[in-house]
Amino acid sequence: MTLFSDLKLDPKVLKAIDEAGYTAPTPIQAEAIPHALEGRDVLGIAQTGTGKTASFTLPMITRLGRGRARARMPRSLVLAPTRELAAQVAENFDTYAKYTRLSKALLIGGVAFGEQDKLIDRGVDVLIATPGRLLDHFERGKLLLTGVEVMVVDEADRMLDMGFIPDIERIFNLTPFTRQTFFYSATMAPEIERITNTFLSNPARVEIARQATASETIAQELVSLQATRRDAAAKAKREALRKIIETEGDALENAIIFCNRKVDVDVLSKSLIKHKMDAAPIHGDLDQSVRTRTLEKFRNGELRLLIASDVAARGLDVPSVSHVFNFDLPSHPEDYVHRIGRTGRAGRSGKAISLMVPSDQKYLDGIEALLQKTLPRADAPDTGLASASAPGGAPEDAPKPKRARRSRKPANDNAEAQATSDATPTAEPTPEVAKADAPAPQAERPARGRGRDGNRRDTDRRDKGSRNDAPVGMGDHVPDFLLREFRTA
Ligand code: AMP
């Protein structure tokens, strides 16, 4: 077995990881660090939880130990898709570099430019950033990337999902071609392959077996509900979820509950709170300080139920979660593995319970094909579900989303892009989500000017003129020109 002491890391780094309590390098660390220390580019195909952050941070610190930072010219650059991930890398860096004199700056949205400028002006060894924010600084002329010796792209597959690839290409082109590059992705989509072929030079390819099979320590269950209409389905799922949480009792220490759409994260979390459960939402539309506080509380055990979207939760290191729920089955099967991988970590047992309705069948097929097994079915809890499939108006247990307009974006869209000036999102809802979001057939449509949940829509605001009725059959969106009055001479 490889030991950290075999890895030719800076003794100051070894001291810090010893203090962090790491006994041996993880497989990706054992494989990547020697290549990295030789100065080679590394292409890491691995996901969160494998110890990948330390696999690039430790050699980076060792390399940067020699030399000094110059004003406005960072010596290394770490790009992460979301603020949380960037902040997490920064935290890791602080832990591992505590015995060195290396300086760092974190460039993420939600933090005033002024403070970040000051740090950069002074000169930093390590700059950790989200792509949009980094380019904002660059365009303001506050930053030169010509001194970058090491560049890291973390979670490139997520960058791709979020539409950051053009930004990444641009940033690559702003750095010297002599730089050393560490590039990490959980999957190698053709677009990612193209980027690595263009910008990496003879990389050492380090692949850590994909978690295509979920950990053995996770007990998985699938609960099938009969509701077919969307509003009824959501209500049935909320009822079933509450019942399951009650039934699990004390065994459920804490849980992450995943929804596919941000709006559902909010609705579900309000509904759980209304039912006196200890819950809070996390998604990209929430203020950064709220997100950070919520996560901190969840990590400290002060919050029991974290309702999350994929991007907000992805890569977050929450050490011990007893349960994961898929309130919605994810449309990308890989996300199922990522999600349930939040429980059953480090040999602990965990439980992953997924809810589905008939329209989710295609997602289930994808998940079972990826896992190459059938998910164990569990009985639906007795919630009087007969009513669930009955058509009806607004779900009475759901909070009335007075101001919350129904978002057309999936929850797993660009969390970062929601931040002011932080990014330019290009991610579109996946076809599946777009389809799920599509207007209901006319027979199912509620009163004009109201959504399928019976709540008033934004279109109402336009109804001031003589045309009071929004045209039927256009879905929730009515093009402006259809509402305009015109007269013939
Ligand atoms: P990552 O995949 O980088 O997000 O790391 C997942 C978790 O593993 C983090 O909490 C790290 O602190 C932890 N970790 C990283 N390397 C090691 C190691 N060699 N031994 C034990 N824990 C580690």
Short mmCIF file of C-alpha atoms and ligand atoms in Angstrom, two decimals:
data_model
loop_
_atom_site.label_atom_id
_atom_site.label_comp_id
_atom_site.label_asym_id
_atom_site.label_seq_id
_atom_site.Cartn_x
_atom_site.Cartn_y
_atom_site.Cartn_z
CA MET A 1 0.00 0.00 0.00
CA THR A 2 1.23 3.50 -0.86
CA LEU A 3 1.79 5.83 2.07
CA PHE A 4 1.70 9.60 1.93
CA SER A 5 5.33 9.61 2.96
CA ASP A 6 6.17 7.70 -0.26
CA LEU A 7 4.79 10.53 -2.34
CA LYS A 8 7.57 13.14 -2.26
CA LEU A 9 5.22 15.82 -1.03
CA ASP A 10 6.48 18.88 0.80
CA PRO A 11 7.04 17.90 4.49
CA LYS A 12 4.78 20.82 5.47
CA VAL A 13 1.99 19.28 3.45
CA LEU A 14 2.66 15.87 5.01
CA LYS A 15 2.39 17.41 8.44
CA ALA A 16 -0.94 19.04 7.58
CA ILE A 17 -2.49 15.86 6.16
CA ASP A 18 -1.28 13.91 9.13
CA GLU A 19 -3.10 16.39 11.33
CA ALA A 20 -6.18 16.09 9.13
CA GLY A 21 -6.17 12.44 10.16
CA TYR A 22 -5.57 10.92 6.74
CA THR A 23 -3.73 7.67 7.10
CA ALA A 24 -3.24 6.68 3.47
CA PRO A 25 -3.80 8.27 0.09
CA THR A 26 -7.00 7.35 -1.71
CA PRO A 27 -6.54 5.52 -5.06
CA ILE A 28 -6.79 8.71 -7.11
CA GLN A 29 -4.26 10.43 -4.86
CA ALA A 30 -1.85 7.52 -5.00
CA GLU A 31 -2.08 7.48 -8.78
CA ALA A 32 -2.26 11.16 -9.66
CA ILE A 33 0.18 12.74 -7.22
CA PRO A 34 3.38 11.13 -8.56
CA HIS A 35 2.52 12.24 -12.12
CA ALA A 36 1.61 15.69 -10.88
CA LEU A 37 4.88 16.03 -9.00
CA GLU A 38 6.77 15.12 -12.16
CA GLY A 39 5.13 18.14 -13.78
CA ARG A 40 2.80 16.18 -16.06
CA ASP A 41 -0.72 17.20 -16.95
CA VAL A 42 -3.29 15.00 -15.27
CA LEU A 43 -6.66 13.99 -16.63
CA GLY A 44 -8.62 12.65 -13.68
CA ILE A 45 -11.81 10.79 -14.37
CA ALA A 46 -13.31 10.65 -10.96
CA GLN A 47 -16.12 12.07 -8.97
CA THR A 48 -16.56 13.72 -5.65
CA GLY A 49 -15.91 11.58 -2.63
CA THR A 50 -12.83 9.95 -4.13
CA GLY A 51 -10.43 12.45 -2.57
CA LYS A 52 -9.82 14.19 -5.90
CA THR A 53 -9.49 17.67 -4.38
CA ALA A 54 -6.43 16.65 -2.38
CA SER A 55 -5.08 14.83 -5.44
CA PHE A 56 -4.48 18.18 -7.15
CA THR A 57 -4.17 20.48 -4.11
CA LEU A 58 -1.32 18.58 -2.43
CA PRO A 59 1.04 18.53 -5.44
CA MET A 60 0.05 22.10 -6.27
CA ILE A 61 1.07 23.31 -2.83
CA THR A 62 4.30 21.34 -3.08
CA ARG A 63 5.11 22.91 -6.44
CA LEU A 64 4.15 26.46 -5.43
CA GLY A 65 6.26 26.23 -2.28
CA ARG A 66 9.13 27.29 -4.51
CA GLY A 67 8.72 30.85 -5.78
CA ARG A 68 6.72 33.92 -4.91
CA ALA A 69 3.53 35.61 -6.03
CA ARG A 70 3.53 38.84 -8.00
CA ALA A 71 0.91 41.56 -7.90
CA ARG A 72 -2.17 40.78 -10.00
CA MET A 73 -0.54 37.66 -11.41
CA PRO A 74 -1.81 34.56 -9.65
CA ARG A 75 0.51 31.60 -9.91
CA SER A 76 -2.21 29.02 -10.04
CA LEU A 77 -5.85 28.91 -10.89
CA VAL A 78 -8.55 26.50 -9.78
CA LEU A 79 -11.88 26.69 -11.62
CA ALA A 80 -14.96 25.14 -10.09
CA PRO A 81 -18.52 25.21 -11.47
CA THR A 82 -20.34 26.47 -8.39
CA ARG A 83 -19.61 28.78 -5.53
CA GLU A 84 -19.99 26.01 -3.00
CA LEU A 85 -17.47 23.84 -4.74
CA ALA A 86 -15.05 26.71 -5.09
CA ALA A 87 -15.47 27.50 -1.40
CA GLN A 88 -14.91 23.86 -0.57
CA VAL A 89 -11.68 23.74 -2.56
CA ALA A 90 -10.58 26.89 -0.71
CA GLU A 91 -11.32 25.21 2.61
CA ASN A 92 -9.29 22.18 1.57
CA PHE A 93 -6.47 24.45 0.51
CA ASP A 94 -6.48 26.16 3.91
CA THR A 95 -6.23 22.79 5.63
CA TYR A 96 -3.41 21.43 3.52
CA ALA A 97 -1.42 24.66 3.20
CA LYS A 98 -1.61 25.68 6.83
CA TYR A 99 2.14 25.24 7.41
CA THR A 100 3.12 27.10 4.25
CA ARG A 101 3.09 30.80 3.53
CA LEU A 102 1.07 30.48 0.38
CA SER A 103 -1.72 32.97 -0.14
CA LYS A 104 -5.05 32.41 -1.81
CA ALA A 105 -8.07 34.35 -3.00
CA LEU A 106 -11.54 33.06 -3.65
CA LEU A 107 -13.39 34.76 -6.50
CA ILE A 108 -17.04 33.89 -6.31
CA GLY A 109 -20.27 35.76 -6.72
CA GLY A 110 -21.84 37.24 -3.65
CA VAL A 111 -18.54 38.63 -2.42
CA ALA A 112 -17.75 42.31 -3.06
CA PHE A 113 -15.27 42.96 -5.85
CA GLY A 114 -13.32 45.44 -3.71
CA GLU A 115 -12.06 42.91 -1.20
CA GLN A 116 -11.19 40.43 -3.88
CA ASP A 117 -9.35 43.13 -5.84
CA LYS A 118 -7.24 44.00 -2.82
CA LEU A 119 -6.09 40.42 -2.39
CA ILE A 120 -5.26 40.06 -6.08
CA ASP A 121 -3.40 43.37 -6.09
CA ARG A 122 -1.20 42.09 -3.32
CA GLY A 123 -0.44 38.94 -5.30
CA VAL A 124 -1.80 35.46 -4.66
CA ASP A 125 -0.34 32.02 -5.13
CA VAL A 126 -3.66 30.31 -5.56
CA LEU A 127 -6.74 31.79 -7.12
CA ILE A 128 -9.91 29.73 -6.76
CA ALA A 129 -12.82 30.90 -8.85
CA THR A 130 -15.99 30.24 -10.73
CA PRO A 131 -15.45 30.90 -14.47
CA GLY A 132 -17.90 33.80 -14.79
CA ARG A 133 -16.55 35.70 -11.86
CA LEU A 134 -12.97 35.17 -12.96
CA LEU A 135 -13.73 36.61 -16.39
CA ASP A 136 -15.52 39.57 -14.76
CA HIS A 137 -12.31 40.40 -12.91
CA PHE A 138 -10.24 39.86 -15.99
CA GLU A 139 -12.41 42.15 -18.07
CA ARG A 140 -12.15 44.86 -15.45
CA GLY A 141 -8.42 44.75 -16.03
CA LYS A 142 -7.70 43.65 -12.48
CA LEU A 143 -6.08 40.40 -13.27
CA LEU A 144 -3.38 38.93 -15.50
CA LEU A 145 -3.34 35.24 -16.20
CA THR A 146 0.03 35.14 -17.89
CA GLY A 147 1.76 34.06 -14.68
CA VAL A 148 -0.37 30.94 -14.18
CA GLU A 149 1.91 27.94 -13.68
CA VAL A 150 -0.79 25.47 -12.69
CA MET A 151 -4.40 25.43 -13.79
CA VAL A 152 -7.08 23.11 -12.45
CA VAL A 153 -10.49 22.52 -13.98
CA ASP A 154 -12.67 20.71 -11.49
CA GLU A 155 -15.95 18.96 -12.34
CA ALA A 156 -15.67 19.67 -16.04
CA ASP A 157 -18.75 17.61 -16.82
CA ARG A 158 -20.80 19.89 -14.63
CA MET A 159 -19.22 22.91 -16.33
CA LEU A 160 -20.44 21.44 -19.59
CA ASP A 161 -23.98 21.00 -18.23
CA MET A 162 -23.93 24.57 -17.07
CA GLY A 163 -22.73 26.05 -20.33
CA PHE A 164 -19.32 27.11 -19.04
CA ILE A 165 -17.24 25.40 -21.70
CA PRO A 166 -16.74 28.54 -23.86
CA ASP A 167 -15.57 30.40 -20.73
CA ILE A 168 -13.18 27.60 -19.89
CA GLU A 169 -11.73 27.64 -23.39
CA ARG A 170 -11.30 31.37 -23.17
CA ILE A 171 -9.54 31.11 -19.81
CA PHE A 172 -7.27 28.35 -21.11
CA ASN A 173 -6.27 30.68 -23.94
CA LEU A 174 -5.43 33.47 -21.51
CA THR A 175 -2.94 31.32 -19.60
CA PRO A 176 0.54 30.36 -20.84
CA PHE A 177 0.69 27.12 -22.79
CA THR A 178 3.60 26.06 -20.58
CA ARG A 179 1.28 25.74 -17.61
CA GLN A 180 0.65 22.40 -15.92
CA THR A 181 -2.99 21.40 -16.16
CA PHE A 182 -5.13 19.21 -13.91
CA PHE A 183 -8.47 18.42 -15.42
CA TYR A 184 -11.18 16.49 -13.58
CA SER A 185 -14.43 15.17 -14.87
CA ALA A 186 -16.75 12.40 -13.76
CA THR A 187 -17.58 11.51 -17.34
CA MET A 188 -15.90 12.03 -20.71
CA ALA A 189 -18.54 13.47 -22.99
CA PRO A 190 -17.29 14.17 -26.55
CA GLU A 191 -17.13 17.91 -25.83
CA ILE A 192 -14.96 17.27 -22.78
CA GLU A 193 -12.76 14.94 -24.79
CA ARG A 194 -12.31 17.71 -27.35
CA ILE A 195 -11.24 20.23 -24.70
CA THR A 196 -8.75 17.84 -23.15
CA ASN A 197 -7.30 17.03 -26.57
CA THR A 198 -6.91 20.74 -27.28
CA PHE A 199 -5.57 22.02 -23.99
CA LEU A 200 -3.83 19.15 -22.19
CA SER A 201 -0.44 18.03 -23.19
CA ASN A 202 0.18 14.29 -23.07
CA PRO A 203 -1.78 13.95 -19.82
CA ALA A 204 -1.49 11.08 -17.39
CA ARG A 205 -4.97 9.61 -17.45
CA VAL A 206 -6.10 8.55 -14.02
CA GLU A 207 -9.43 6.85 -13.94
CA ILE A 208 -11.18 5.83 -10.80
CA ALA A 209 -13.87 3.27 -11.41
CA ARG A 210 -17.18 4.96 -11.87
CA GLN A 211 -19.68 4.38 -9.19
CA ALA A 212 -21.97 2.72 -11.70
CA THR A 213 -22.91 0.38 -8.96
CA ALA A 214 -23.97 2.19 -5.88
CA SER A 215 -22.19 1.33 -2.70
CA GLU A 216 -23.16 -1.97 -1.10
CA THR A 217 -23.81 -0.18 2.15
CA ILE A 218 -26.77 1.72 0.71
CA ALA A 219 -30.18 0.10 1.02
CA GLN A 220 -32.23 1.28 -1.93
CA GLU A 221 -35.99 1.39 -2.18
CA LEU A 222 -38.41 2.50 -4.82
CA VAL A 223 -41.89 3.60 -3.85
CA SER A 224 -44.34 3.75 -6.72
CA LEU A 225 -47.32 6.07 -6.44
CA GLN A 226 -50.31 5.94 -8.71
CA ALA A 227 -51.02 9.63 -9.23
CA THR A 228 -50.87 10.66 -12.85
CA ARG A 229 -51.73 14.34 -12.94
CA ARG A 230 -48.82 16.54 -12.07
CA ASP A 231 -50.33 18.53 -9.23
CA ALA A 232 -51.85 15.38 -7.76
CA ALA A 233 -48.55 13.57 -8.19
CA ALA A 234 -46.67 16.24 -6.27
CA LYS A 235 -49.20 16.13 -3.50
CA ALA A 236 -49.13 12.34 -3.33
CA LYS A 237 -45.35 12.44 -3.18
CA ARG A 238 -45.34 14.99 -0.39
CA GLU A 239 -47.77 12.88 1.62
CA ALA A 240 -45.82 9.70 1.01
CA LEU A 241 -42.57 11.42 1.91
CA ARG A 242 -43.93 12.68 5.21
CA LYS A 243 -45.27 9.27 6.05
CA ILE A 244 -41.96 7.60 5.26
CA ILE A 245 -40.04 10.15 7.32
CA GLU A 246 -42.37 9.45 10.23
CA THR A 247 -42.02 5.71 9.80
CA GLU A 248 -38.23 5.85 9.63
CA GLY A 249 -38.32 7.66 12.99
CA ASP A 250 -35.03 7.98 14.83
CA ALA A 251 -33.22 5.89 12.23
CA LEU A 252 -33.48 8.97 10.07
CA GLU A 253 -30.85 11.21 11.59
CA ASN A 254 -30.67 13.54 8.65
CA ALA A 255 -31.56 13.42 5.00
CA ILE A 256 -30.99 15.13 1.71
CA ILE A 257 -34.14 15.24 -0.37
CA PHE A 258 -33.60 15.85 -4.06
CA CYS A 259 -36.04 17.56 -6.38
CA ASN A 260 -35.50 18.12 -10.09
CA ARG A 261 -36.72 21.70 -10.16
CA LYS A 262 -35.88 24.67 -8.00
CA VAL A 263 -39.50 25.64 -7.61
CA ASP A 264 -40.27 22.20 -6.22
CA VAL A 265 -37.37 22.47 -3.79
CA ASP A 266 -39.08 25.57 -2.38
CA VAL A 267 -42.57 24.15 -2.38
CA LEU A 268 -41.52 20.93 -0.72
CA SER A 269 -39.45 22.60 1.90
CA LYS A 270 -42.26 25.02 2.80
CA SER A 271 -44.69 22.13 2.95
CA LEU A 272 -42.45 20.13 5.28
CA ILE A 273 -41.94 23.14 7.52
CA LYS A 274 -45.68 23.64 7.58
CA HIS A 275 -45.93 20.08 8.82
CA LYS A 276 -43.54 20.92 11.63
CA MET A 277 -40.53 19.23 10.14
CA ASP A 278 -37.04 20.62 10.40
CA ALA A 279 -36.33 21.41 6.75
CA ALA A 280 -34.59 24.04 4.63
CA PRO A 281 -34.06 24.47 0.89
CA ILE A 282 -30.84 24.88 -1.01
CA HIS A 283 -30.69 25.87 -4.67
CA GLY A 284 -29.08 28.37 -6.95
CA ASP A 285 -31.69 31.12 -6.62
CA LEU A 286 -31.03 31.56 -2.94
CA ASP A 287 -28.69 34.17 -1.66
CA GLN A 288 -25.17 32.88 -1.16
CA SER A 289 -25.15 33.73 2.55
CA VAL A 290 -28.37 31.76 3.04
CA ARG A 291 -26.96 28.78 1.17
CA THR A 292 -23.80 28.81 3.24
CA ARG A 293 -25.69 29.11 6.51
CA THR A 294 -28.09 26.31 5.61
CA LEU A 295 -25.25 23.99 4.69
CA GLU A 296 -23.36 24.81 7.82
CA LYS A 297 -26.41 24.00 9.93
CA PHE A 298 -26.91 20.74 8.08
CA ARG A 299 -23.28 19.78 8.54
CA ASN A 300 -23.43 20.63 12.25
CA GLY A 301 -26.51 18.53 12.81
CA GLU A 302 -28.70 21.56 13.51
CA LEU A 303 -30.85 20.88 10.47
CA ARG A 304 -32.41 17.51 9.78
CA LEU A 305 -33.79 17.74 6.25
CA LEU A 306 -31.98 19.47 3.41
CA ILE A 307 -34.12 19.88 0.31
CA ALA A 308 -31.80 20.28 -2.63
CA SER A 309 -31.36 20.61 -6.33
CA ASP A 310 -28.59 18.65 -8.04
CA VAL A 311 -26.21 21.49 -8.69
CA ALA A 312 -26.51 22.92 -5.21
CA ALA A 313 -25.83 19.56 -3.65
CA ARG A 314 -23.31 18.23 -6.07
CA GLY A 315 -19.86 17.78 -4.73
CA LEU A 316 -20.78 19.06 -1.33
CA ASP A 317 -18.98 17.17 1.31
CA VAL A 318 -21.51 16.28 3.94
CA PRO A 319 -19.80 13.52 5.86
CA SER A 320 -22.69 11.64 7.36
CA VAL A 321 -26.20 11.42 5.97
CA SER A 322 -28.44 8.60 7.07
CA HIS A 323 -31.00 8.96 4.27
CA VAL A 324 -31.28 10.25 0.74
CA PHE A 325 -34.66 10.74 -0.89
CA ASN A 326 -35.36 11.21 -4.54
CA PHE A 327 -38.54 13.22 -4.35
CA ASP A 328 -38.25 13.21 -8.13
CA LEU A 329 -36.38 10.55 -10.03
CA PRO A 330 -33.52 12.32 -11.81
CA SER A 331 -33.71 12.57 -15.57
CA HIS A 332 -30.00 11.72 -15.94
CA PRO A 333 -29.32 8.25 -14.53
CA GLU A 334 -25.81 9.27 -13.37
CA ASP A 335 -27.41 11.79 -11.06
CA TYR A 336 -29.15 8.93 -9.28
CA VAL A 337 -25.77 7.45 -8.41
CA HIS A 338 -24.40 10.85 -7.36
CA ARG A 339 -27.41 11.57 -5.23
CA ILE A 340 -27.59 8.32 -3.35
CA GLY A 341 -23.81 8.36 -2.94
CA ARG A 342 -24.37 11.05 -0.30
CA THR A 343 -25.35 8.31 2.10
CA GLY A 344 -23.57 5.09 3.01
CA ARG A 345 -20.23 6.83 2.96
CA ALA A 346 -17.06 5.48 4.49
CA GLY A 347 -18.57 2.09 5.17
CA ARG A 348 -21.56 3.44 7.11
CA SER A 349 -24.95 2.12 6.21
CA GLY A 350 -27.41 4.39 4.53
CA LYS A 351 -30.81 4.35 2.97
CA ALA A 352 -31.89 5.77 -0.36
CA ILE A 353 -35.61 5.98 -1.01
CA SER A 354 -36.99 7.10 -4.35
CA LEU A 355 -40.52 8.12 -5.14
CA MET A 356 -41.96 7.70 -8.57
CA VAL A 357 -45.20 8.18 -10.46
CA PRO A 358 -46.10 6.46 -13.74
CA SER A 359 -44.71 9.25 -15.90
CA ASP A 360 -41.25 8.66 -14.36
CA GLN A 361 -41.01 5.21 -15.92
CA LYS A 362 -38.51 6.34 -18.58
CA TYR A 363 -36.21 7.74 -15.89
CA LEU A 364 -36.48 4.52 -13.91
CA ASP A 365 -35.60 2.50 -17.00
CA GLY A 366 -32.46 4.61 -17.48
CA ILE A 367 -31.42 4.23 -13.85
CA GLU A 368 -31.96 0.49 -13.79
CA ALA A 369 -30.07 0.11 -17.06
CA LEU A 370 -27.12 2.02 -15.62
CA LEU A 371 -27.14 0.09 -12.36
CA GLN A 372 -27.82 -3.14 -14.22
CA LYS A 373 -30.25 -4.14 -11.58
CA THR A 374 -33.83 -3.68 -10.58
CA LEU A 375 -34.40 -1.33 -7.69
CA PRO A 376 -36.07 -3.08 -4.79
CA ARG A 377 -39.72 -2.04 -4.65
CA ALA A 378 -41.26 -0.97 -1.36
CA ASP A 379 -44.94 -0.59 -0.60
CA ALA A 380 -46.38 2.88 -0.81
CA PRO A 381 -47.15 4.16 2.67
CA ASP A 382 -50.80 4.30 3.53
CA THR A 383 -51.74 7.90 3.01
CA GLY A 384 -55.17 7.48 1.54
CA LEU A 385 -53.61 7.77 -1.86
CA ALA A 386 -56.88 7.18 -3.63
CA SER A 387 -57.31 10.91 -3.56
CA ALA A 388 -53.90 11.37 -5.01
CA SER A 389 -54.91 10.33 -8.46
CA ALA A 390 -58.12 12.27 -8.42
CA PRO A 391 -57.94 15.43 -10.42
CA GLY A 392 -58.13 18.51 -8.29
CA GLY A 393 -57.10 22.08 -7.78
CA ALA A 394 -54.23 23.41 -5.74
CA PRO A 395 -52.70 20.91 -3.38
CA GLU A 396 -54.05 21.94 -0.03
CA ASP A 397 -51.00 20.91 1.90
CA ALA A 398 -48.68 22.91 -0.26
CA PRO A 399 -47.95 26.46 0.69
CA LYS A 400 -49.50 28.90 -1.74
CA PRO A 401 -46.57 30.10 -3.80
CA LYS A 402 -47.88 33.66 -3.87
CA ARG A 403 -44.94 35.34 -5.42
CA ALA A 404 -43.18 32.29 -6.68
CA ARG A 405 -43.76 32.12 -10.34
CA ARG A 406 -43.47 28.67 -11.75
CA SER A 407 -39.93 28.40 -12.93
CA ARG A 408 -39.35 26.82 -16.28
CA LYS A 409 -35.83 25.98 -15.33
CA PRO A 410 -34.91 22.62 -13.94
CA ALA A 411 -33.47 22.58 -10.43
CA ASN A 412 -30.26 21.27 -11.81
CA ASP A 413 -29.67 24.26 -13.97
CA ASN A 414 -26.93 26.73 -13.44
CA ALA A 415 -26.77 27.49 -9.75
CA GLU A 416 -23.88 29.78 -10.33
CA ALA A 417 -25.57 31.62 -13.11
CA GLN A 418 -28.29 32.73 -10.78
CA ALA A 419 -25.81 34.90 -9.01
CA THR A 420 -25.50 38.49 -10.05
CA SER A 421 -22.89 38.88 -12.74
CA ASP A 422 -21.39 35.60 -11.82
CA ALA A 423 -21.91 33.72 -14.97
CA THR A 424 -23.62 33.69 -18.26
CA PRO A 425 -25.79 30.64 -18.27
CA THR A 426 -26.51 28.90 -21.47
CA ALA A 427 -27.87 25.72 -20.01
CA GLU A 428 -31.32 24.96 -21.27
CA PRO A 429 -33.74 22.71 -19.50
CA THR A 430 -33.21 19.16 -20.55
CA PRO A 431 -35.73 17.93 -23.07
CA GLU A 432 -37.25 15.77 -20.36
CA VAL A 433 -37.70 18.68 -18.04
CA ALA A 434 -38.94 20.89 -20.79
CA LYS A 435 -41.46 18.24 -21.61
CA ALA A 436 -42.48 17.85 -18.00
CA ASP A 437 -42.92 21.57 -17.89
CA ALA A 438 -44.93 21.76 -21.05
CA PRO A 439 -48.50 22.96 -20.84
CA ALA A 440 -51.06 20.39 -19.94
CA PRO A 441 -53.52 19.26 -22.55
CA GLN A 442 -56.47 21.61 -22.81
CA ALA A 443 -58.87 19.30 -21.08
CA GLU A 444 -56.70 19.62 -18.01
CA ARG A 445 -56.22 23.33 -18.17
CA PRO A 446 -57.53 25.36 -15.30
CA ALA A 447 -59.37 28.66 -15.53
CA ARG A 448 -57.82 31.20 -17.83
CA GLY A 449 -55.04 33.23 -16.39
CA ARG A 450 -54.34 30.57 -13.88
CA GLY A 451 -51.73 27.89 -13.81
CA ARG A 452 -52.41 24.24 -13.52
CA ASP A 453 -52.00 24.62 -9.78
CA GLY A 454 -54.79 27.15 -9.77
CA ASN A 455 -52.54 30.05 -8.88
CA ARG A 456 -52.59 33.23 -10.83
CA ARG A 457 -49.95 33.63 -13.45
CA ASP A 458 -47.87 36.56 -14.51
CA THR A 459 -49.94 36.75 -17.64
CA ASP A 460 -52.64 38.26 -15.42
CA ARG A 461 -50.70 41.45 -15.23
CA ARG A 462 -51.21 41.97 -18.89
CA ASP A 463 -54.94 41.59 -18.66
CA LYS A 464 -55.62 45.25 -18.01
CA GLY A 465 -56.73 46.23 -21.50
CA SER A 466 -59.85 45.26 -23.31
CA ARG A 467 -58.50 41.79 -23.92
CA ASN A 468 -59.09 40.30 -20.57
CA ASP A 469 -58.68 36.73 -21.56
CA ALA A 470 -55.33 35.21 -22.24
CA PRO A 471 -55.61 33.09 -25.37
CA VAL A 472 -56.22 29.49 -24.54
CA GLY A 473 -53.96 26.79 -25.83
CA MET A 474 -50.69 28.74 -25.73
CA GLY A 475 -49.46 27.22 -22.51
CA ASP A 476 -48.46 29.55 -19.73
CA HIS A 477 -46.55 31.78 -22.04
CA VAL A 478 -48.51 34.19 -24.18
CA PRO A 479 -46.36 36.11 -26.63
CA ASP A 480 -46.70 39.85 -26.10
CA PHE A 481 -47.81 40.56 -29.65
CA LEU A 482 -50.93 38.49 -29.13
CA LEU A 483 -51.98 40.72 -26.29
CA ARG A 484 -51.38 43.97 -28.08
CA GLU A 485 -54.36 46.00 -29.27
CA PHE A 486 -54.45 47.19 -32.80
CA ARG A 487 -56.95 49.16 -34.82
CA THR A 488 -57.51 49.36 -38.48
CA ALA A 489 -57.97 52.82 -39.96
P1 AMP B 1 -13.24 14.99 -2.41
O1 AMP B 1 -13.48 13.83 -3.30
O2 AMP B 1 -12.02 15.72 -2.76
O3 AMP B 1 -14.45 15.87 -2.29
O4 AMP B 1 -12.97 14.41 -0.92
C1 AMP B 1 -13.96 13.76 -0.18
C2 AMP B 1 -13.62 13.69 1.31
O5 AMP B 1 -12.52 12.82 1.55
C3 AMP B 1 -13.20 15.03 1.92
O6 AMP B 1 -13.91 15.15 3.14
C4 AMP B 1 -11.74 14.90 2.22
O7 AMP B 1 -11.39 15.63 3.38
C5 AMP B 1 -11.61 13.41 2.46
N1 AMP B 1 -10.28 12.87 2.12
C6 AMP B 1 -9.52 13.23 1.07
N2 AMP B 1 -8.38 12.49 1.05
C7 AMP B 1 -8.44 11.65 2.08
C8 AMP B 1 -7.57 10.62 2.58
N3 AMP B 1 -6.43 10.33 1.99
N4 AMP B 1 -7.96 9.94 3.68
C9 AMP B 1 -9.15 10.23 4.28
N5 AMP B 1 -10.00 11.17 3.86
C10 AMP B 1 -9.68 11.87 2.78
#
